[in-house]
Amino acid sequence: EVQVVESGGGLVQPGGSLRLSCAASGFTFSNYWMHWVRQAPGKGLEWVSRINNDGSGTVYAQSVKGRFTISRDNAKNTLYLQMSSLRAEDTAVYYCVRDDYGSVDPWGQGTLVTVSS
Amino acid sequence: DIVMTQTPLSSPVTLGQPASISCRSSQSLVRSDGDTYLSWIQQRPGQPPRLLIYKISNRFSGVPDRFSGSGAGTDFTLKISRVEAEDVGVYYCMQTTRLLSFGGGTKVEIK
């Protein structure tokens, strides 16, 4: 079964850091570009970042550029999102998704990040 | 950046009746390879998003045939031929032609 499982979320103070992980299984992880997408409570979906299949190319939304770093370990079939200088507006459920040449799937359950003092 | 605009914001529908959602992109979604990377995502209450349709009109695995997508260039439509109770939720159009961006969402609810 093709699936992704996000982890690493939690409560963090403003200005703090957190690293999210996304464990992929059921497909050849190293063949696919991956994205992080987030959803603030009661709001819509917002794209955060993308990484190409070998990790050599990354792109970020303006709202997180300079604060977040996307990376991957193809040997471990795992995607990461290192988040620093966190703000209240970064509070959201974070999803990792596979980019399969036009179909963006699967979607995991996501991991909740809460930035609050 | 490509901006995606959906209408309506909310769509109250009678069970068994059709529903239609429109999506417009700020620029053409045709990529250099000739394909158009426009998808539709469903999010039921309390659930993660789920892919319904990709490349305008291709239903993803397991998606009922009452869902259909159409359109070209910058204008796209998702239609539900006969709304069922399990279709309640928020629907998003999404483009992956250049990076990734979403429409604001359309809430489908039962009248």
PDB file of C-alpha atoms in Angstrom:
ATOM      1  CA  GLU A   1       0.000   0.000   0.000  1.00  0.00           C
ATOM      2  CA  VAL A   2       1.289   3.420  -0.981  1.00  0.00           C
ATOM      3  CA  GLN A   3       1.345   5.622   2.103  1.00  0.00           C
ATOM      4  CA  VAL A   4       3.043   8.439   3.957  1.00  0.00           C
ATOM      5  CA  VAL A   5       3.069   8.968   7.711  1.00  0.00           C
ATOM      6  CA  GLU A   6       3.929  12.371   9.149  1.00  0.00           C
ATOM      7  CA  SER A   7       5.327  12.843  12.646  1.00  0.00           C
ATOM      8  CA  GLY A   8       7.192  15.316  14.814  1.00  0.00           C
ATOM      9  CA  GLY A   9       4.506  17.910  15.437  1.00  0.00           C
ATOM     10  CA  GLY A  10       3.769  19.391  18.832  1.00  0.00           C
ATOM     11  CA  LEU A  11       3.576  22.538  20.910  1.00  0.00           C
ATOM     12  CA  VAL A  12       6.456  24.980  20.515  1.00  0.00           C
ATOM     13  CA  GLN A  13       7.016  28.532  21.706  1.00  0.00           C
ATOM     14  CA  PRO A  14       7.269  31.427  19.273  1.00  0.00           C
ATOM     15  CA  GLY A  15      10.809  31.648  17.974  1.00  0.00           C
ATOM     16  CA  GLY A  16      11.382  27.954  18.576  1.00  0.00           C
ATOM     17  CA  SER A  17      12.281  25.112  16.232  1.00  0.00           C
ATOM     18  CA  LEU A  18      10.802  21.771  15.257  1.00  0.00           C
ATOM     19  CA  ARG A  19      11.662  19.041  12.753  1.00  0.00           C
ATOM     20  CA  LEU A  20       8.898  17.170  10.993  1.00  0.00           C
ATOM     21  CA  SER A  21       9.403  13.753   9.409  1.00  0.00           C
ATOM     22  CA  CYS A  22       7.450  11.909   6.756  1.00  0.00           C
ATOM     23  CA  ALA A  23       7.993   8.168   6.368  1.00  0.00           C
ATOM     24  CA  ALA A  24       7.100   6.857   2.929  1.00  0.00           C
ATOM     25  CA  SER A  25       6.314   3.266   2.015  1.00  0.00           C
ATOM     26  CA  GLY A  26       4.828   1.221  -0.800  1.00  0.00           C
ATOM     27  CA  PHE A  27       6.626   3.085  -3.582  1.00  0.00           C
ATOM     28  CA  THR A  28      10.159   3.880  -4.764  1.00  0.00           C
ATOM     29  CA  PHE A  29      10.628   7.066  -2.755  1.00  0.00           C
ATOM     30  CA  SER A  30      13.763   8.172  -4.618  1.00  0.00           C
ATOM     31  CA  ASN A  31      11.834   8.443  -7.902  1.00  0.00           C
ATOM     32  CA  TYR A  32       9.440  11.168  -6.777  1.00  0.00           C
ATOM     33  CA  TRP A  33       9.396  14.858  -5.984  1.00  0.00           C
ATOM     34  CA  MET A  34       7.759  15.566  -2.638  1.00  0.00           C
ATOM     35  CA  HIS A  35       5.879  18.524  -1.149  1.00  0.00           C
ATOM     36  CA  TRP A  36       4.917  19.824   2.256  1.00  0.00           C
ATOM     37  CA  VAL A  37       1.448  21.376   2.459  1.00  0.00           C
ATOM     38  CA  ARG A  38      -0.137  22.906   5.559  1.00  0.00           C
ATOM     39  CA  GLN A  39      -3.619  23.756   6.756  1.00  0.00           C
ATOM     40  CA  ALA A  40      -4.210  26.265   9.537  1.00  0.00           C
ATOM     41  CA  PRO A  41      -7.183  25.509  11.815  1.00  0.00           C
ATOM     42  CA  GLY A  42     -10.423  26.133   9.918  1.00  0.00           C
ATOM     43  CA  LYS A  43      -8.562  27.390   6.845  1.00  0.00           C
ATOM     44  CA  GLY A  44      -7.678  26.157   3.391  1.00  0.00           C
ATOM     45  CA  LEU A  45      -4.642  24.325   2.052  1.00  0.00           C
ATOM     46  CA  GLU A  46      -1.343  26.169   1.625  1.00  0.00           C
ATOM     47  CA  TRP A  47       1.704  24.865  -0.219  1.00  0.00           C
ATOM     48  CA  VAL A  48       4.908  25.165   1.831  1.00  0.00           C
ATOM     49  CA  SER A  49       7.838  23.599   0.006  1.00  0.00           C
ATOM     50  CA  ARG A  50       8.964  21.143  -2.678  1.00  0.00           C
ATOM     51  CA  ILE A  51      12.047  19.000  -3.143  1.00  0.00           C
ATOM     52  CA  ASN A  52      13.108  17.105  -6.241  1.00  0.00           C
ATOM     53  CA  ASN A  53      13.800  13.389  -6.239  1.00  0.00           C
ATOM     54  CA  ASP A  54      17.505  13.475  -5.372  1.00  0.00           C
ATOM     55  CA  GLY A  55      17.310  16.442  -3.001  1.00  0.00           C
ATOM     56  CA  SER A  56      19.359  18.774  -5.183  1.00  0.00           C
ATOM     57  CA  GLY A  57      16.522  21.218  -5.839  1.00  0.00           C
ATOM     58  CA  THR A  58      14.269  22.900  -3.294  1.00  0.00           C
ATOM     59  CA  VAL A  59      11.636  25.649  -3.477  1.00  0.00           C
ATOM     60  CA  TYR A  60       9.789  27.461  -0.707  1.00  0.00           C
ATOM     61  CA  ALA A  61       6.691  29.570  -0.270  1.00  0.00           C
ATOM     62  CA  GLN A  62       7.525  33.181   0.469  1.00  0.00           C
ATOM     63  CA  SER A  63       5.899  32.852   3.895  1.00  0.00           C
ATOM     64  CA  VAL A  64       8.505  30.319   5.085  1.00  0.00           C
ATOM     65  CA  LYS A  65      11.579  31.153   2.989  1.00  0.00           C
ATOM     66  CA  GLY A  66      14.669  31.541   5.137  1.00  0.00           C
ATOM     67  CA  ARG A  67      13.024  29.851   8.143  1.00  0.00           C
ATOM     68  CA  PHE A  68      12.129  26.347   6.876  1.00  0.00           C
ATOM     69  CA  THR A  69      14.388  23.763   5.222  1.00  0.00           C
ATOM     70  CA  ILE A  70      13.111  20.755   3.316  1.00  0.00           C
ATOM     71  CA  SER A  71      15.362  17.719   2.915  1.00  0.00           C
ATOM     72  CA  ARG A  72      15.174  13.989   2.306  1.00  0.00           C
ATOM     73  CA  ASP A  73      17.039  10.782   3.021  1.00  0.00           C
ATOM     74  CA  ASN A  74      16.323   8.397   0.170  1.00  0.00           C
ATOM     75  CA  ALA A  75      18.106   5.558   1.952  1.00  0.00           C
ATOM     76  CA  LYS A  76      15.587   5.896   4.792  1.00  0.00           C
ATOM     77  CA  ASN A  77      12.580   6.730   2.579  1.00  0.00           C
ATOM     78  CA  THR A  78      12.016   9.806   4.697  1.00  0.00           C
ATOM     79  CA  LEU A  79      11.198  13.444   3.999  1.00  0.00           C
ATOM     80  CA  TYR A  80      11.949  16.185   6.518  1.00  0.00           C
ATOM     81  CA  LEU A  81      10.922  19.748   7.247  1.00  0.00           C
ATOM     82  CA  GLN A  82      13.177  21.675   9.610  1.00  0.00           C
ATOM     83  CA  MET A  83      11.273  24.658  10.940  1.00  0.00           C
ATOM     84  CA  SER A  84      12.882  27.498  12.863  1.00  0.00           C
ATOM     85  CA  SER A  85      11.928  31.004  14.042  1.00  0.00           C
ATOM     86  CA  LEU A  86       8.385  29.696  14.343  1.00  0.00           C
ATOM     87  CA  ARG A  87       5.486  32.148  14.513  1.00  0.00           C
ATOM     88  CA  ALA A  88       1.885  31.838  15.638  1.00  0.00           C
ATOM     89  CA  GLU A  89       0.813  31.905  11.994  1.00  0.00           C
ATOM     90  CA  ASP A  90       2.774  28.687  11.374  1.00  0.00           C
ATOM     91  CA  THR A  91       0.231  26.825  13.520  1.00  0.00           C
ATOM     92  CA  ALA A  92      -1.261  24.204  11.214  1.00  0.00           C
ATOM     93  CA  VAL A  93      -1.552  20.561  10.299  1.00  0.00           C
ATOM     94  CA  TYR A  94       1.394  19.721   8.054  1.00  0.00           C
ATOM     95  CA  TYR A  95       0.997  17.121   5.295  1.00  0.00           C
ATOM     96  CA  CYS A  96       3.638  15.570   3.079  1.00  0.00           C
ATOM     97  CA  VAL A  97       2.504  14.469  -0.362  1.00  0.00           C
ATOM     98  CA  ARG A  98       4.039  12.718  -3.343  1.00  0.00           C
ATOM     99  CA  ASP A  99       4.058  14.452  -6.734  1.00  0.00           C
ATOM    100  CA  ASP A 100       3.297  11.764  -9.281  1.00  0.00           C
ATOM    101  CA  TYR A 101       3.410  13.727 -12.539  1.00  0.00           C
ATOM    102  CA  GLY A 102       0.064  15.386 -12.142  1.00  0.00           C
ATOM    103  CA  SER A 103      -1.466  13.393  -9.336  1.00  0.00           C
ATOM    104  CA  VAL A 104      -0.596  14.484  -5.819  1.00  0.00           C
ATOM    105  CA  ASP A 105      -1.132  11.463  -3.631  1.00  0.00           C
ATOM    106  CA  PRO A 106      -1.162   9.923  -1.094  1.00  0.00           C
ATOM    107  CA  TRP A 107      -2.146  12.279   1.724  1.00  0.00           C
ATOM    108  CA  GLY A 108      -1.361  11.139   5.247  1.00  0.00           C
ATOM    109  CA  GLN A 109      -3.153  12.109   8.451  1.00  0.00           C
ATOM    110  CA  GLY A 110      -0.788  15.035   8.896  1.00  0.00           C
ATOM    111  CA  THR A 111       0.989  16.249  12.010  1.00  0.00           C
ATOM    112  CA  LEU A 112      -0.197  19.231  14.069  1.00  0.00           C
ATOM    113  CA  VAL A 113       2.197  22.040  14.893  1.00  0.00           C
ATOM    114  CA  THR A 114       1.036  24.552  17.478  1.00  0.00           C
ATOM    115  CA  VAL A 115       3.089  27.692  18.046  1.00  0.00           C
ATOM    116  CA  SER A 116       2.059  29.330  21.281  1.00  0.00           C
ATOM    117  CA  SER A 117       3.495  30.614  24.531  1.00  0.00           C
TER     118      SER A 117
ATOM    119  CA  ASP B   1       2.778  32.656  -8.772  1.00  0.00           C
ATOM    120  CA  ILE B   2      -0.359  31.038 -10.177  1.00  0.00           C
ATOM    121  CA  VAL B   3      -3.493  32.132  -8.298  1.00  0.00           C
ATOM    122  CA  MET B   4      -6.457  29.765  -8.256  1.00  0.00           C
ATOM    123  CA  THR B   5      -9.966  31.185  -7.771  1.00  0.00           C
ATOM    124  CA  GLN B   6     -12.942  28.966  -6.969  1.00  0.00           C
ATOM    125  CA  THR B   7     -16.666  29.679  -7.075  1.00  0.00           C
ATOM    126  CA  PRO B   8     -18.974  29.378  -5.299  1.00  0.00           C
ATOM    127  CA  LEU B   9     -17.682  29.507  -1.716  1.00  0.00           C
ATOM    128  CA  SER B  10     -20.576  27.352  -0.602  1.00  0.00           C
ATOM    129  CA  SER B  11     -22.941  25.045  -2.451  1.00  0.00           C
ATOM    130  CA  PRO B  12     -26.050  23.774  -0.634  1.00  0.00           C
ATOM    131  CA  VAL B  13     -27.383  20.832  -2.611  1.00  0.00           C
ATOM    132  CA  THR B  14     -30.369  18.500  -2.312  1.00  0.00           C
ATOM    133  CA  LEU B  15     -29.449  14.818  -2.070  1.00  0.00           C
ATOM    134  CA  GLY B  16     -29.574  13.222  -5.507  1.00  0.00           C
ATOM    135  CA  GLN B  17     -29.217  16.548  -7.306  1.00  0.00           C
ATOM    136  CA  PRO B  18     -26.140  17.696  -9.249  1.00  0.00           C
ATOM    137  CA  ALA B  19     -23.485  20.083  -8.026  1.00  0.00           C
ATOM    138  CA  SER B  20     -20.912  22.069  -9.953  1.00  0.00           C
ATOM    139  CA  ILE B  21     -17.781  23.918  -8.839  1.00  0.00           C
ATOM    140  CA  SER B  22     -15.758  26.296 -10.996  1.00  0.00           C
ATOM    141  CA  CYS B  23     -12.065  27.061 -10.818  1.00  0.00           C
ATOM    142  CA  ARG B  24     -10.107  29.685 -12.707  1.00  0.00           C
ATOM    143  CA  SER B  25      -6.330  30.069 -12.829  1.00  0.00           C
ATOM    144  CA  SER B  26      -4.489  33.377 -13.247  1.00  0.00           C
ATOM    145  CA  GLN B  27      -2.517  31.932 -16.174  1.00  0.00           C
ATOM    146  CA  SER B  28      -2.718  28.947 -18.473  1.00  0.00           C
ATOM    147  CA  LEU B  29      -2.064  25.606 -16.799  1.00  0.00           C
ATOM    148  CA  VAL B  30      -0.788  23.964 -19.978  1.00  0.00           C
ATOM    149  CA  ARG B  31       2.788  22.860 -19.323  1.00  0.00           C
ATOM    150  CA  SER B  32       5.550  22.607 -21.909  1.00  0.00           C
ATOM    151  CA  ASP B  33       4.930  18.863 -22.191  1.00  0.00           C
ATOM    152  CA  GLY B  34       1.395  19.592 -23.414  1.00  0.00           C
ATOM    153  CA  ASP B  35      -0.378  18.307 -20.307  1.00  0.00           C
ATOM    154  CA  THR B  36      -2.543  20.417 -17.995  1.00  0.00           C
ATOM    155  CA  TYR B  37      -1.837  19.765 -14.331  1.00  0.00           C
ATOM    156  CA  LEU B  38      -5.143  20.633 -12.733  1.00  0.00           C
ATOM    157  CA  SER B  39      -6.489  18.419  -9.966  1.00  0.00           C
ATOM    158  CA  TRP B  40      -9.460  18.330  -7.619  1.00  0.00           C
ATOM    159  CA  ILE B  41      -9.114  17.464  -3.951  1.00  0.00           C
ATOM    160  CA  GLN B  42     -11.889  16.450  -1.542  1.00  0.00           C
ATOM    161  CA  GLN B  43     -11.694  16.981   2.199  1.00  0.00           C
ATOM    162  CA  ARG B  44     -14.469  15.454   4.256  1.00  0.00           C
ATOM    163  CA  PRO B  45     -15.075  16.871   7.757  1.00  0.00           C
ATOM    164  CA  GLY B  46     -12.307  15.838  10.128  1.00  0.00           C
ATOM    165  CA  GLN B  47     -10.433  13.956   7.414  1.00  0.00           C
ATOM    166  CA  PRO B  48      -7.212  14.623   5.490  1.00  0.00           C
ATOM    167  CA  PRO B  49      -7.483  15.699   1.871  1.00  0.00           C
ATOM    168  CA  ARG B  50      -8.005  13.070  -0.807  1.00  0.00           C
ATOM    169  CA  LEU B  51      -7.216  13.226  -4.530  1.00  0.00           C
ATOM    170  CA  LEU B  52     -10.328  12.914  -6.709  1.00  0.00           C
ATOM    171  CA  ILE B  53      -9.354  14.045 -10.202  1.00  0.00           C
ATOM    172  CA  TYR B  54      -5.991  14.749 -11.863  1.00  0.00           C
ATOM    173  CA  LYS B  55      -4.974  16.261 -15.215  1.00  0.00           C
ATOM    174  CA  ILE B  56      -8.408  17.887 -15.592  1.00  0.00           C
ATOM    175  CA  SER B  57     -10.557  14.797 -16.028  1.00  0.00           C
ATOM    176  CA  ASN B  58      -8.844  11.621 -14.834  1.00  0.00           C
ATOM    177  CA  ARG B  59     -10.580  10.026 -11.874  1.00  0.00           C
ATOM    178  CA  PHE B  60      -8.163   8.688  -9.271  1.00  0.00           C
ATOM    179  CA  SER B  61      -8.348   5.079  -8.133  1.00  0.00           C
ATOM    180  CA  GLY B  62     -11.552   4.315  -6.235  1.00  0.00           C
ATOM    181  CA  VAL B  63     -13.314   7.582  -7.065  1.00  0.00           C
ATOM    182  CA  PRO B  64     -16.980   7.071  -8.022  1.00  0.00           C
ATOM    183  CA  ASP B  65     -17.969   7.921 -11.584  1.00  0.00           C
ATOM    184  CA  ARG B  66     -20.485  10.509 -10.392  1.00  0.00           C
ATOM    185  CA  PHE B  67     -17.438  12.815 -10.118  1.00  0.00           C
ATOM    186  CA  SER B  68     -16.215  14.333 -13.376  1.00  0.00           C
ATOM    187  CA  GLY B  69     -13.807  17.078 -14.329  1.00  0.00           C
ATOM    188  CA  SER B  70     -13.613  19.212 -17.429  1.00  0.00           C
ATOM    189  CA  GLY B  71     -12.080  22.388 -18.785  1.00  0.00           C
ATOM    190  CA  ALA B  72      -9.005  23.711 -20.513  1.00  0.00           C
ATOM    191  CA  GLY B  73      -6.444  26.509 -20.310  1.00  0.00           C
ATOM    192  CA  THR B  74      -7.566  28.602 -17.356  1.00  0.00           C
ATOM    193  CA  ASP B  75     -11.160  27.480 -16.728  1.00  0.00           C
ATOM    194  CA  PHE B  76     -12.117  24.205 -15.102  1.00  0.00           C
ATOM    195  CA  THR B  77     -15.172  22.546 -13.581  1.00  0.00           C
ATOM    196  CA  LEU B  78     -15.851  19.723 -11.153  1.00  0.00           C
ATOM    197  CA  LYS B  79     -19.305  18.151 -11.405  1.00  0.00           C
ATOM    198  CA  ILE B  80     -21.023  15.726  -9.092  1.00  0.00           C
ATOM    199  CA  SER B  81     -23.870  14.150 -11.053  1.00  0.00           C
ATOM    200  CA  ARG B  82     -25.962  13.109  -8.038  1.00  0.00           C
ATOM    201  CA  VAL B  83     -24.810  14.282  -4.620  1.00  0.00           C
ATOM    202  CA  GLU B  84     -24.723  11.674  -1.874  1.00  0.00           C
ATOM    203  CA  ALA B  85     -24.397  12.268   1.874  1.00  0.00           C
ATOM    204  CA  GLU B  86     -20.747  11.126   1.825  1.00  0.00           C
ATOM    205  CA  ASP B  87     -19.889  13.929  -0.623  1.00  0.00           C
ATOM    206  CA  VAL B  88     -20.278  16.595   2.060  1.00  0.00           C
ATOM    207  CA  GLY B  89     -17.023  18.442   2.579  1.00  0.00           C
ATOM    208  CA  VAL B  90     -14.727  21.029   1.071  1.00  0.00           C
ATOM    209  CA  TYR B  91     -13.439  20.728  -2.479  1.00  0.00           C
ATOM    210  CA  TYR B  92     -10.233  22.374  -3.672  1.00  0.00           C
ATOM    211  CA  CYS B  93      -8.840  22.804  -7.140  1.00  0.00           C
ATOM    212  CA  MET B  94      -5.069  22.513  -7.274  1.00  0.00           C
ATOM    213  CA  GLN B  95      -2.468  23.183  -9.939  1.00  0.00           C
ATOM    214  CA  THR B  96       0.946  21.545 -10.212  1.00  0.00           C
ATOM    215  CA  THR B  97       1.920  23.080 -13.542  1.00  0.00           C
ATOM    216  CA  ARG B  98       4.235  25.515 -11.788  1.00  0.00           C
ATOM    217  CA  LEU B  99       5.010  24.522  -8.197  1.00  0.00           C
ATOM    218  CA  LEU B 100       1.721  23.926  -6.406  1.00  0.00           C
ATOM    219  CA  SER B 101      -1.191  26.155  -5.449  1.00  0.00           C
ATOM    220  CA  PHE B 102      -4.760  25.680  -4.316  1.00  0.00           C
ATOM    221  CA  GLY B 103      -8.072  27.395  -4.758  1.00  0.00           C
ATOM    222  CA  GLY B 104      -9.769  28.744  -1.662  1.00  0.00           C
ATOM    223  CA  GLY B 105     -12.169  25.814  -1.398  1.00  0.00           C
ATOM    224  CA  THR B 106     -15.893  25.240  -1.946  1.00  0.00           C
ATOM    225  CA  LYS B 107     -18.024  23.816   0.820  1.00  0.00           C
ATOM    226  CA  VAL B 108     -20.608  21.299  -0.368  1.00  0.00           C
ATOM    227  CA  GLU B 109     -23.413  20.779   2.105  1.00  0.00           C
ATOM    228  CA  ILE B 110     -26.840  19.196   2.071  1.00  0.00           C
ATOM    229  CA  LYS B 111     -29.879  21.477   2.007  1.00  0.00           C
TER     230      LYS B 111
END
